[in-house]
Coordinates of C-alpha atoms and ligand atoms in Angstrom, one line a residue:
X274 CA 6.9 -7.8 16.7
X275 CA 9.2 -5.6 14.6
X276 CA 7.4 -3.1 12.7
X277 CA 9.1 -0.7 9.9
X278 CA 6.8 1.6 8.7
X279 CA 7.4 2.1 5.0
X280 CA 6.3 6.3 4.1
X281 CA 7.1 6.6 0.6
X282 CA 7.1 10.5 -0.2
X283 CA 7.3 12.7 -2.9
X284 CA 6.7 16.3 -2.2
X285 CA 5.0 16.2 0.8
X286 CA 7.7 18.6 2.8
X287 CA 4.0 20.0 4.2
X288 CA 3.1 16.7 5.4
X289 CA 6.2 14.6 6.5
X290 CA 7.2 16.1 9.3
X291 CA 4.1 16.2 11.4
X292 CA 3.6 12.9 10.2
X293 CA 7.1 11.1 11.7
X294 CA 6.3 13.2 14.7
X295 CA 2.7 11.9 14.9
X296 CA 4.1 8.2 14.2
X297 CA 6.4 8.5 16.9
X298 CA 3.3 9.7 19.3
X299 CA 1.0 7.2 18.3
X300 CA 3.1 4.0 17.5
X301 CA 6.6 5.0 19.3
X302 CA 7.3 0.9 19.2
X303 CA 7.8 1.4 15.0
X304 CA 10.5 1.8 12.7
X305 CA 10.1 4.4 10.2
X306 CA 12.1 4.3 6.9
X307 CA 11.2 7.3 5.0
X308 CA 11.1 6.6 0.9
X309 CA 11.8 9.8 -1.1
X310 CA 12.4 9.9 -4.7
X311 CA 14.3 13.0 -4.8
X312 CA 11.6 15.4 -3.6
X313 CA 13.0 19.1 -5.0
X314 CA 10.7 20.6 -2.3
X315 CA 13.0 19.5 0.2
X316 CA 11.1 16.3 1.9
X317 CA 14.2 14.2 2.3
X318 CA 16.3 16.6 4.4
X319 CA 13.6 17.8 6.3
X320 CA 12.6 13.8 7.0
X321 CA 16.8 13.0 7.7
X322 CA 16.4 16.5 10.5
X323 CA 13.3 15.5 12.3
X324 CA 15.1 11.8 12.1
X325 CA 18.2 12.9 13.3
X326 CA 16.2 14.3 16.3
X327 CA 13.5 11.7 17.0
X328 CA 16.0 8.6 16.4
X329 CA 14.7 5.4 14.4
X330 CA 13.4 7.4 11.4
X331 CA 15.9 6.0 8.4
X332 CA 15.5 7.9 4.4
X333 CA 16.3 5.8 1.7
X334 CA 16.7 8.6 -1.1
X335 CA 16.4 7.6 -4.7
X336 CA 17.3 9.8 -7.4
X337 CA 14.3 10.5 -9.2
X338 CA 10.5 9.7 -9.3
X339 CA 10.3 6.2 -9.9
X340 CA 6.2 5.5 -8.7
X341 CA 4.9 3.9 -5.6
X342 CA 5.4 0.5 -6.5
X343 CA 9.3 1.0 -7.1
X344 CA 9.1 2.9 -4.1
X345 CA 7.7 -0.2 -1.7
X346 CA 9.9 -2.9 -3.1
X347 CA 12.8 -1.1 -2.2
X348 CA 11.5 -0.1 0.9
X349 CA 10.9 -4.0 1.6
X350 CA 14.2 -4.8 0.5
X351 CA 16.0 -2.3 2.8
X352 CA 13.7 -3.7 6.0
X353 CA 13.8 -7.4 5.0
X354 CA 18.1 -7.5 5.4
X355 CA 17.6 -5.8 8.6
X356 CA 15.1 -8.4 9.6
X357 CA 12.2 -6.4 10.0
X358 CA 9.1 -8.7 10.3
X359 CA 6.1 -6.6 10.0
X360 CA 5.9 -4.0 7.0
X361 CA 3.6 -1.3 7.1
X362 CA 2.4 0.5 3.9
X363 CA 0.9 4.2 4.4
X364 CA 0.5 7.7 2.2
X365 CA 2.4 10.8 3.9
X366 CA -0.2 13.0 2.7
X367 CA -2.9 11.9 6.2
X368 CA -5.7 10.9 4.2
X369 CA -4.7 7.0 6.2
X370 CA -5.0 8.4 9.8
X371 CA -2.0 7.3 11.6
X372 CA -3.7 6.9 14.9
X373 CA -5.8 4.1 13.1
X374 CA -1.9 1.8 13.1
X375 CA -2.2 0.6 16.2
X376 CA -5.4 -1.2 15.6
X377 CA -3.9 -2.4 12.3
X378 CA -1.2 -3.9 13.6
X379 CA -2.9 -5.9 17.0
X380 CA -5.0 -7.6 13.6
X381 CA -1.4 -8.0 11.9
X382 CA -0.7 -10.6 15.6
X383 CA -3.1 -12.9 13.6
X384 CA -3.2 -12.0 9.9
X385 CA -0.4 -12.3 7.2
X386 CA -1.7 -9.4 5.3
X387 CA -4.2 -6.2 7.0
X388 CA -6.1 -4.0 4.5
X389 CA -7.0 -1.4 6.2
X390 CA -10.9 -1.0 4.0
X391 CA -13.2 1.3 3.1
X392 CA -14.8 -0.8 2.1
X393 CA -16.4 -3.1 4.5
X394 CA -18.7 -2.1 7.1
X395 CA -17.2 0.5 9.5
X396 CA -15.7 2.1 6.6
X397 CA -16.1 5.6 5.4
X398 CA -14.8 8.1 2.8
X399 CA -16.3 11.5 4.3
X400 CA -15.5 14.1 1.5
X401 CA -15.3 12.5 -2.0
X402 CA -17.0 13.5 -4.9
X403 CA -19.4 11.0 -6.4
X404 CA -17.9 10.8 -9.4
X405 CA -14.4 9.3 -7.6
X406 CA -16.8 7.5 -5.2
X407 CA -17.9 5.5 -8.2
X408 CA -15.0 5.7 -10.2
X409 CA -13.0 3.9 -7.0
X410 CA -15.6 1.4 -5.9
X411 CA -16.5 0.7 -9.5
X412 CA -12.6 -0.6 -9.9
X413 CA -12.2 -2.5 -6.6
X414 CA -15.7 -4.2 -7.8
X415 CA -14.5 -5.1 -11.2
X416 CA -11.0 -6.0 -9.6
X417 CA -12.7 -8.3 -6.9
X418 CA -14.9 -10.2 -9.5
X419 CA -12.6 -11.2 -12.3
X420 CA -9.8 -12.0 -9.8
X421 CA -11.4 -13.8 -7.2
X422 CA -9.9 -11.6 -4.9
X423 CA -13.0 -12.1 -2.3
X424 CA -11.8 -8.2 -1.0
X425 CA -13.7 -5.0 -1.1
X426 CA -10.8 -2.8 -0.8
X427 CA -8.1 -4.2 -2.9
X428 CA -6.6 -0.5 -3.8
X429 CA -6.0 0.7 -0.4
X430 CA -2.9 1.3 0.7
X431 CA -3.3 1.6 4.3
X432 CA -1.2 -2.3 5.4
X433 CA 0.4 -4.0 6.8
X434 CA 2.3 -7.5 6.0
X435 CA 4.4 -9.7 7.4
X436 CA 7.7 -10.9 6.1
X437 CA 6.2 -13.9 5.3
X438 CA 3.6 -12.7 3.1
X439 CA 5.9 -10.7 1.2
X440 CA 7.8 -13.4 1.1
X441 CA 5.0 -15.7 -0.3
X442 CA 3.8 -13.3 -2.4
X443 CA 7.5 -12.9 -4.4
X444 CA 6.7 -9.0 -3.9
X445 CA 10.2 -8.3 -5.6
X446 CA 8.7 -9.4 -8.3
X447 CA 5.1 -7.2 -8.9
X448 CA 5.5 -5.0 -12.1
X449 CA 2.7 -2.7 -11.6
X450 CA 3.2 1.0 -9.9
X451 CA 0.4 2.9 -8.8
X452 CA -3.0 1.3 -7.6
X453 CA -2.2 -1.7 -9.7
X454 CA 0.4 -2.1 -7.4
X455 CA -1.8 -2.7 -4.3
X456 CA -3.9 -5.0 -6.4
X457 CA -1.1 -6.8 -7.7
X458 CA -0.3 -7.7 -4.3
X459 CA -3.7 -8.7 -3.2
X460 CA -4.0 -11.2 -6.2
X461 CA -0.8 -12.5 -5.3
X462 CA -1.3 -12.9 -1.2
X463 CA -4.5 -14.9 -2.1
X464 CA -3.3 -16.7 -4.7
X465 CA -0.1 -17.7 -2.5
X466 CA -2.9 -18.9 0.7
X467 CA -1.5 -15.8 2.8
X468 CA -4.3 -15.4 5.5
X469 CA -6.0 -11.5 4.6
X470 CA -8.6 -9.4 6.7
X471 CA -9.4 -6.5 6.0
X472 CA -9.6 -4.2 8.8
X473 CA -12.2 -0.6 8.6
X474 CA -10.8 3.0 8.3
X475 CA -12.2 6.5 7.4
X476 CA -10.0 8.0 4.5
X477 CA -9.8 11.9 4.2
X478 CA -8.8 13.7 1.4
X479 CA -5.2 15.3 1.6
X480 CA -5.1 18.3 3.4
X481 CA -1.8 20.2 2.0
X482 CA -0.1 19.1 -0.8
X483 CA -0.6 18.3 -4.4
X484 CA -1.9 15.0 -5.2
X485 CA -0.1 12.7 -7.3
X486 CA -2.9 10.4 -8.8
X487 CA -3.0 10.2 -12.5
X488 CA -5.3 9.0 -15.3
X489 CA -1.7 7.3 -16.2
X490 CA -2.9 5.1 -13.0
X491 CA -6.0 4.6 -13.2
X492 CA -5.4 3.2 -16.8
X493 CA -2.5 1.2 -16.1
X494 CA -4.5 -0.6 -13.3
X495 CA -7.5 -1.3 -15.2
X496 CA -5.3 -2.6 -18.0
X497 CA -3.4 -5.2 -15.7
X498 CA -6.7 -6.4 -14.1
X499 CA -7.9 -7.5 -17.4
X500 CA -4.5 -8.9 -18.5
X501 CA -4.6 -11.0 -15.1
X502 CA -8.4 -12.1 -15.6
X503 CA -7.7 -13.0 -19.3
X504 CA -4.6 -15.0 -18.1
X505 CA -6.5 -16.2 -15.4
X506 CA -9.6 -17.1 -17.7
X507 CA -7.0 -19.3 -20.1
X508 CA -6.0 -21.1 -16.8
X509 CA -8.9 -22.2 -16.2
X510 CA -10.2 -23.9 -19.1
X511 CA -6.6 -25.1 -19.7
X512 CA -5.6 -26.6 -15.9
X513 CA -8.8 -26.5 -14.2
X514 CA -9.5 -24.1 -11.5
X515 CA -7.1 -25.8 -8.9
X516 CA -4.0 -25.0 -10.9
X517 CA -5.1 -21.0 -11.3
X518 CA -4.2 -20.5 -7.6
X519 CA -0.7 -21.5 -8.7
X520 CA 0.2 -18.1 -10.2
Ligands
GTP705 N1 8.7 7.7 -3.3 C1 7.6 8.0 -4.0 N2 6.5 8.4 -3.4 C2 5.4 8.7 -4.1 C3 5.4 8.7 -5.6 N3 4.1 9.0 -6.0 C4 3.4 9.3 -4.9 N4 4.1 9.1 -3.8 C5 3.7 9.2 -2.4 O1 2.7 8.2 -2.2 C6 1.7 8.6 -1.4 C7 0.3 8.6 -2.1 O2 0.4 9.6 -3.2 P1 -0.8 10.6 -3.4 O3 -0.3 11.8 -4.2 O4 -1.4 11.0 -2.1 O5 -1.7 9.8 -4.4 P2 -3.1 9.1 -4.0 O6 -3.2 9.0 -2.5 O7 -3.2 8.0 -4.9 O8 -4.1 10.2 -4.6 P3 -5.0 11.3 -3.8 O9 -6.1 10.4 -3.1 O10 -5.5 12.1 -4.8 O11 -4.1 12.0 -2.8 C8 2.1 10.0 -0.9 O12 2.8 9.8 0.4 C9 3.0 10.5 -2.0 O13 4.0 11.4 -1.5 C10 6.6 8.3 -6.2 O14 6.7 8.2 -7.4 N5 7.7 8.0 -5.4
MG706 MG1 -3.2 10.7 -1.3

């Protein structure tokens, strides 16, 4: 196995270096490539110095903030020519606990794609408000249902995937940004056959740092489910249900 562990960042100069150095404690065997959109706080030099140190830490700096989704594909890109073959996908800001990769990765030996869930039984969210809570579970429930998506947890970002799935899921070409993004990719891995578990974690809330979530998110994800579900719906009735796996 070949692992590149994909950290897209963007402010998180509080965060990213005692995350790279906790990645290289708990999973010394993975590639890091550091994705930073032009952080003015400083993240990108302060991810190239503890790289320069630790050794296989790489920065892919973009100019400006470009989203998450923008963020992964290019990430992909950069590890697919260097034949990378396992792609994880993780927040900078340690609400995925990076001692939970290992585990992700021995399921990774038998699964294309690994959601790491809160989902499923084992899961946990200690400190969110209800409100998110609801707001969160609400969307992966809706998501699930009119997608056929047969996962609880289909806007984590805690993954990994191998370069087949993304190669099977044509992730080059996913449009959507923020948690659309991580559903975008689920519909696609199932729709392409990629083989899926989801895998249970306990997600904290960020400790330092500003949070970047957005009712700009939220909305564009709801508003792509529904697009899919209605394309998906015409599908149906107009090839029968085996052609709708054909996305
Ligand atoms: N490169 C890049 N990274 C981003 C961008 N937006 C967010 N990130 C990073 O993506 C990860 C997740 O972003 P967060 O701000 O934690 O958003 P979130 O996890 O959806 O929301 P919270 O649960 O409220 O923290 C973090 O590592 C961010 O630094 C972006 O536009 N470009
Ligand atoms: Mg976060």
């Amino acid at each position: 196995m070949r692992p590149l562990v994909v950290l897209p960042t963007y402010n998180e100069i509080l965060n990213v270096e005692l995350m790279l150095r906790t990645l290289r404690e708990v999973v010394p065997e993975c590639h890091v490539l550091v994705v930073d959109d032009g952080s003015p706080d400083g993240t990108g030099a302060r991810a190239h110095a503890v790289g320069a140190e630790l050794g296989h830490i790489e920065v892919l700096e973009r100019s400006r903030k470009g989203g998450l989704g923008r963020a992964y594909r290019a990430g992909f890109a950069w590890g697919l020519e260097r034949d990378f073959d396992h792609f994880v996908e993780m927040d900078c800001d340690f609400s995925h606990d990076p001692r939970a990769l290992p585990g992700l990765l021995a399921a990774a030996k038998e699964y294309e794609v690994v959601i790491g869930s809160r989902y499923v039984r084992g899961g946990h969210i200690p400190n969110w408000a209800y409100s998110r809570h609801l707001l969160s579970r609400g969307g992966n429930q809706y998501a699930s249902l009119v997608l056929g998506l047969k996962v609880a947890d289909s806007t984590s970002g805690f993954r990994v995937y191998s370069a087949s799935a993304l190669d099977k899921i044509g992730y080059a070409d996913v449009t959507a940004e923020g948690y659309g993004f991580q559903i975008e990719m689920t519909y696609r891995a199932r729709n392409a056959g990629a083989s899926i578990i989801e895998v249970p974690i306990t997600f904290k809330d960020r400790q330092r740092g500003e949070s970047k979530m957005s009712r700009a998110i939220v909305v564009e994800a709801l508003g792509l489910v529904t697009e899919w579900a209605i394309e998906r719906q015409w599908r149906r009735v107009r090839y029968g249900a085996r052609r709708v796996r054909n996305r």
